[in-house]
Tab-separated table of C-alpha atoms in Angstrom:
chain	number	residue	atom	x	y	z
L	1	UNK	CA	-6.297	-30.490	-50.526
L	2	UNK	CA	-2.524	-30.150	-50.935
L	3	UNK	CA	-0.811	-26.823	-50.292
L	4	UNK	CA	2.683	-25.709	-51.220
L	5	UNK	CA	4.262	-22.399	-50.285
L	6	UNK	CA	6.048	-20.625	-53.156
L	7	UNK	CA	9.116	-18.512	-52.468
L	8	UNK	CA	11.372	-16.533	-54.773
L	9	UNK	CA	14.096	-16.202	-52.136
L	10	UNK	CA	13.773	-19.721	-50.745
L	11	UNK	CA	12.850	-18.649	-47.219
L	12	UNK	CA	9.616	-16.622	-47.014
L	13	UNK	CA	6.437	-17.390	-48.996
L	14	UNK	CA	5.411	-15.100	-51.870
L	15	UNK	CA	2.381	-17.182	-52.763
L	16	UNK	CA	0.779	-20.612	-52.695
L	17	UNK	CA	-0.050	-23.518	-54.968
L	18	UNK	CA	-3.198	-25.405	-53.993
L	19	UNK	CA	-4.173	-28.750	-55.502
L	20	UNK	CA	-7.391	-30.725	-55.173
L	21	UNK	CA	-8.267	-34.185	-56.451
L	22	UNK	CA	-11.848	-35.145	-57.224
L	23	UNK	CA	-13.981	-37.204	-59.596
L	24	UNK	CA	-16.467	-36.252	-62.306
L	25	UNK	CA	-20.014	-37.616	-62.479
L	26	UNK	CA	-18.929	-40.029	-65.223
L	27	UNK	CA	-16.015	-41.423	-63.222
L	28	UNK	CA	-13.030	-39.462	-64.525
L	29	UNK	CA	-10.380	-38.431	-62.012
L	30	UNK	CA	-9.612	-34.716	-61.749
L	31	UNK	CA	-6.532	-32.816	-60.634
L	32	UNK	CA	-7.163	-29.100	-60.196
L	33	UNK	CA	-4.254	-26.760	-59.429
L	34	UNK	CA	-4.502	-23.072	-58.545
L	35	UNK	CA	-1.441	-20.866	-58.160
L	36	UNK	CA	-1.301	-17.291	-56.897
L	37	UNK	CA	1.917	-15.488	-56.080
L	38	UNK	CA	3.798	-12.223	-56.349
L	39	UNK	CA	6.881	-12.953	-58.472
L	40	UNK	CA	7.736	-9.234	-58.686
L	41	UNK	CA	6.619	-6.292	-56.541
L	42	UNK	CA	4.128	-4.992	-59.128
L	43	UNK	CA	2.835	-8.342	-60.464
L	44	UNK	CA	0.398	-10.933	-59.112
L	45	UNK	CA	0.610	-14.170	-61.074
L	46	UNK	CA	-2.583	-16.223	-61.196
L	47	UNK	CA	-2.875	-19.604	-62.871
L	48	UNK	CA	-5.414	-22.417	-62.873
L	49	UNK	CA	-5.077	-25.830	-64.447
L	50	UNK	CA	-7.585	-28.678	-64.542
L	51	UNK	CA	-6.924	-32.083	-66.058
L	52	UNK	CA	-9.437	-34.926	-66.280
L	53	UNK	CA	-8.087	-38.428	-66.816
L	54	UNK	CA	-9.048	-42.082	-66.719
L	55	UNK	CA	-7.084	-43.981	-64.085
L	56	UNK	CA	-3.678	-42.688	-65.177
L	57	UNK	CA	-2.801	-39.160	-66.315
L	58	UNK	CA	-1.330	-40.620	-69.522
L	59	UNK	CA	-4.944	-41.360	-70.384
L	60	UNK	CA	-6.058	-37.762	-70.008
L	61	UNK	CA	-9.341	-36.807	-71.638
L	62	UNK	CA	-9.323	-32.984	-71.436
L	63	UNK	CA	-7.551	-30.122	-69.767
L	64	UNK	CA	-8.013	-26.384	-69.351
L	65	UNK	CA	-5.545	-23.656	-68.409
L	66	UNK	CA	-5.982	-19.999	-67.424
L	67	UNK	CA	-3.220	-17.551	-66.576
L	68	UNK	CA	-2.838	-13.842	-65.829
L	69	UNK	CA	-0.933	-11.790	-66.743
L	70	UNK	CA	-1.030	-12.931	-70.333
L	71	UNK	CA	-4.747	-13.421	-70.904
L	72	UNK	CA	-4.399	-17.186	-71.336
L	73	UNK	CA	-7.690	-19.114	-71.335
L	74	UNK	CA	-7.526	-22.371	-73.293
L	75	UNK	CA	-9.082	-25.840	-73.233
L	76	UNK	CA	-8.210	-29.017	-75.100
L	77	UNK	CA	-9.905	-32.342	-75.787
L	78	UNK	CA	-7.667	-35.318	-76.421
L	79	UNK	CA	-10.015	-36.568	-79.106
L	80	UNK	CA	-9.430	-33.361	-81.098
L	81	UNK	CA	-5.615	-33.638	-81.142
L	82	UNK	CA	-3.399	-35.680	-83.482
L	83	UNK	CA	-2.612	-39.086	-81.917
L	84	UNK	CA	1.083	-38.314	-81.455
L	85	UNK	CA	0.270	-35.125	-79.549
L	86	UNK	CA	-2.537	-36.622	-77.515
L	87	UNK	CA	-0.178	-39.249	-76.133
L	88	UNK	CA	1.797	-36.564	-74.264
L	89	UNK	CA	1.156	-35.192	-70.779
L	90	UNK	CA	0.335	-31.547	-69.933
L	91	UNK	CA	3.132	-29.759	-68.101
L	92	UNK	CA	1.111	-29.087	-64.937
L	93	UNK	CA	0.140	-32.755	-64.713
L	94	UNK	CA	3.754	-33.928	-64.335
L	95	UNK	CA	3.029	-33.754	-60.587
L	96	UNK	CA	1.122	-37.031	-60.916
L	97	UNK	CA	4.043	-38.692	-62.706
L	98	UNK	CA	6.381	-37.540	-59.920
L	99	UNK	CA	4.087	-39.153	-57.327
L	100	UNK	CA	4.018	-42.337	-59.391
L	101	UNK	CA	7.817	-42.480	-59.641
L	102	UNK	CA	8.236	-41.730	-55.945
L	103	UNK	CA	6.276	-44.909	-55.217
L	104	UNK	CA	7.847	-47.272	-57.756
L	105	UNK	CA	10.414	-47.339	-60.538
L	106	UNK	CA	13.691	-45.605	-61.320
L	107	UNK	CA	12.726	-43.359	-64.256
L	108	UNK	CA	9.760	-42.168	-66.311
L	109	UNK	CA	10.055	-41.035	-69.937
L	110	UNK	CA	7.257	-39.075	-71.594
L	111	UNK	CA	6.396	-36.240	-73.975
L	112	UNK	CA	5.589	-33.004	-72.127
L	113	UNK	CA	2.935	-30.809	-73.723
L	114	UNK	CA	2.961	-27.040	-73.376
L	115	UNK	CA	-0.040	-26.036	-71.260
L	116	UNK	CA	-1.134	-23.351	-73.737
L	117	UNK	CA	-0.220	-25.081	-77.028
L	118	UNK	CA	-0.046	-28.894	-77.081
L	119	UNK	CA	1.634	-28.779	-80.500
L	120	UNK	CA	4.737	-27.527	-78.656
L	121	UNK	CA	6.236	-30.697	-77.225
L	122	UNK	CA	9.421	-31.524	-75.341
L	123	UNK	CA	11.044	-34.831	-74.539
L	124	UNK	CA	10.873	-35.276	-70.763
L	125	UNK	CA	12.627	-37.646	-68.398
L	126	UNK	CA	12.089	-38.005	-64.640
L	127	UNK	CA	14.944	-39.773	-62.878
L	128	UNK	CA	14.751	-41.047	-59.310
L	129	UNK	CA	17.948	-40.804	-57.265
L	130	UNK	CA	18.923	-41.839	-53.749
L	131	UNK	CA	17.419	-40.508	-50.551
L	132	UNK	CA	19.408	-37.519	-49.304
L	133	UNK	CA	19.338	-35.052	-46.387
L	134	UNK	CA	17.147	-31.990	-46.895
L	135	UNK	CA	16.765	-28.898	-44.742
L	136	UNK	CA	13.337	-27.300	-45.254
L	137	UNK	CA	12.883	-23.503	-45.167
L	138	UNK	CA	11.527	-23.731	-41.619
L	139	UNK	CA	14.824	-25.315	-40.510
L	140	UNK	CA	13.511	-28.874	-40.115
L	141	UNK	CA	15.978	-31.553	-41.287
L	142	UNK	CA	14.511	-34.562	-43.095
L	143	UNK	CA	15.503	-37.298	-45.494
L	144	UNK	CA	13.896	-37.154	-48.924
L	145	UNK	CA	14.140	-38.929	-52.252
L	146	UNK	CA	15.241	-36.637	-55.078
L	147	UNK	CA	13.650	-36.795	-58.522
L	148	UNK	CA	15.214	-34.750	-61.326
L	149	UNK	CA	13.468	-33.692	-64.516
L	150	UNK	CA	15.271	-33.259	-67.818
L	151	UNK	CA	13.632	-31.492	-70.752
L	152	UNK	CA	15.166	-32.145	-74.167
L	153	UNK	CA	18.204	-33.444	-72.315
L	154	UNK	CA	18.761	-30.365	-70.136
L	155	UNK	CA	18.197	-30.197	-66.349
L	156	UNK	CA	14.862	-28.563	-65.492
L	157	UNK	CA	12.941	-29.043	-62.250
L	158	UNK	CA	13.835	-31.071	-59.173
L	159	UNK	CA	11.511	-32.638	-56.610
L	160	UNK	CA	12.138	-34.034	-53.129
L	161	UNK	CA	9.600	-36.610	-51.943
L	162	UNK	CA	8.704	-38.634	-48.875
L	163	UNK	CA	6.049	-41.298	-48.337
L	164	UNK	CA	3.342	-38.612	-48.335
L	165	UNK	CA	4.275	-36.987	-51.651
L	166	UNK	CA	6.272	-33.927	-52.705
L	167	UNK	CA	8.067	-32.220	-49.815
L	168	UNK	CA	9.921	-29.565	-51.802
L	169	UNK	CA	10.438	-28.618	-55.443
L	170	UNK	CA	12.246	-26.121	-57.620
L	171	UNK	CA	10.191	-23.967	-59.927
L	172	UNK	CA	10.861	-21.857	-62.992
L	173	UNK	CA	8.344	-19.308	-64.307
L	174	UNK	CA	8.782	-17.716	-67.736
L	175	UNK	CA	6.780	-14.643	-68.773
L	176	UNK	CA	5.736	-13.521	-72.252
L	177	UNK	CA	8.539	-10.952	-72.416
L	178	UNK	CA	11.123	-13.653	-71.679
L	179	UNK	CA	11.567	-12.730	-68.011
L	180	UNK	CA	12.267	-15.778	-65.854
L	181	UNK	CA	12.102	-16.267	-62.112
L	182	UNK	CA	13.233	-19.259	-60.103
L	183	UNK	CA	12.447	-20.311	-56.578
L	184	UNK	CA	11.373	-23.209	-54.419
L	185	UNK	CA	8.099	-24.562	-53.132
L	186	UNK	CA	7.496	-26.715	-50.083
L	187	UNK	CA	4.623	-28.638	-48.550
L	188	UNK	CA	2.797	-26.766	-45.839
L	189	UNK	CA	-0.633	-26.176	-44.331
L	190	UNK	CA	-2.958	-23.223	-44.871
L	191	UNK	CA	-2.029	-21.998	-41.391
L	192	UNK	CA	1.622	-22.196	-42.402
L	193	UNK	CA	1.314	-20.012	-45.498
L	194	UNK	CA	-1.739	-17.762	-45.015
L	195	UNK	CA	-0.073	-15.204	-42.674
L	196	UNK	CA	2.569	-14.490	-45.342
L	197	UNK	CA	0.173	-13.772	-48.212
L	198	UNK	CA	-0.477	-10.160	-49.176
L	199	UNK	CA	-4.138	-9.127	-49.738
L	200	UNK	CA	-4.044	-9.383	-53.547
L	201	UNK	CA	-2.579	-12.892	-53.528
L	202	UNK	CA	-5.050	-14.010	-50.853
L	203	UNK	CA	-7.933	-12.477	-52.837
L	204	UNK	CA	-6.861	-14.375	-55.967
L	205	UNK	CA	-6.935	-17.675	-54.091
L	206	UNK	CA	-10.309	-16.861	-52.521
L	207	UNK	CA	-11.793	-15.904	-55.904
L	208	UNK	CA	-10.714	-19.227	-57.426
L	209	UNK	CA	-12.908	-21.210	-55.014
L	210	UNK	CA	-10.145	-23.802	-54.544
L	211	UNK	CA	-10.069	-23.204	-50.782
L	212	UNK	CA	-13.779	-23.855	-50.265
């Protein structure tokens, strides 16, 4: 289980992103991601994404995505999509490409698929830069490799990695009415984030079953 705190102000957690890796009975690898946070005082954002793939996420077989608010509940099979679309990677699954690039290589180019509509595609590029100093929200100073993402040529997300994976990342959330929020996430433990979560956010994580 991998846990990241999510913070709109960059210092105190407003939610958490929990990831689990597993395997299906027929040998497919699974990445499941559950997010619960309070991006605004009167909103609790809940999202769940599951992708099943064969060895490498570029060979994904199916994925599902749920999100509230918005009433999103979709699922896709690669075999049902046009070949050009099926060769892309779901947005949530870029995490696996970041881990891959952190281990080897200088850049990764791919087509990013919208999590709710794979027909909406964007050209994506992950670029690995030099290791640089990083001060985490808890005040700890570390050295981390930076990986920048460009979407259709424009800067998007950034990730800072060490030998254990993603230490910190930027995030951007866009709502149906066009509202956008930005913030940062950082690697933590359940003990490090749980005391900050309000009851509704904690209940959303509990209801997902991802913590079990």
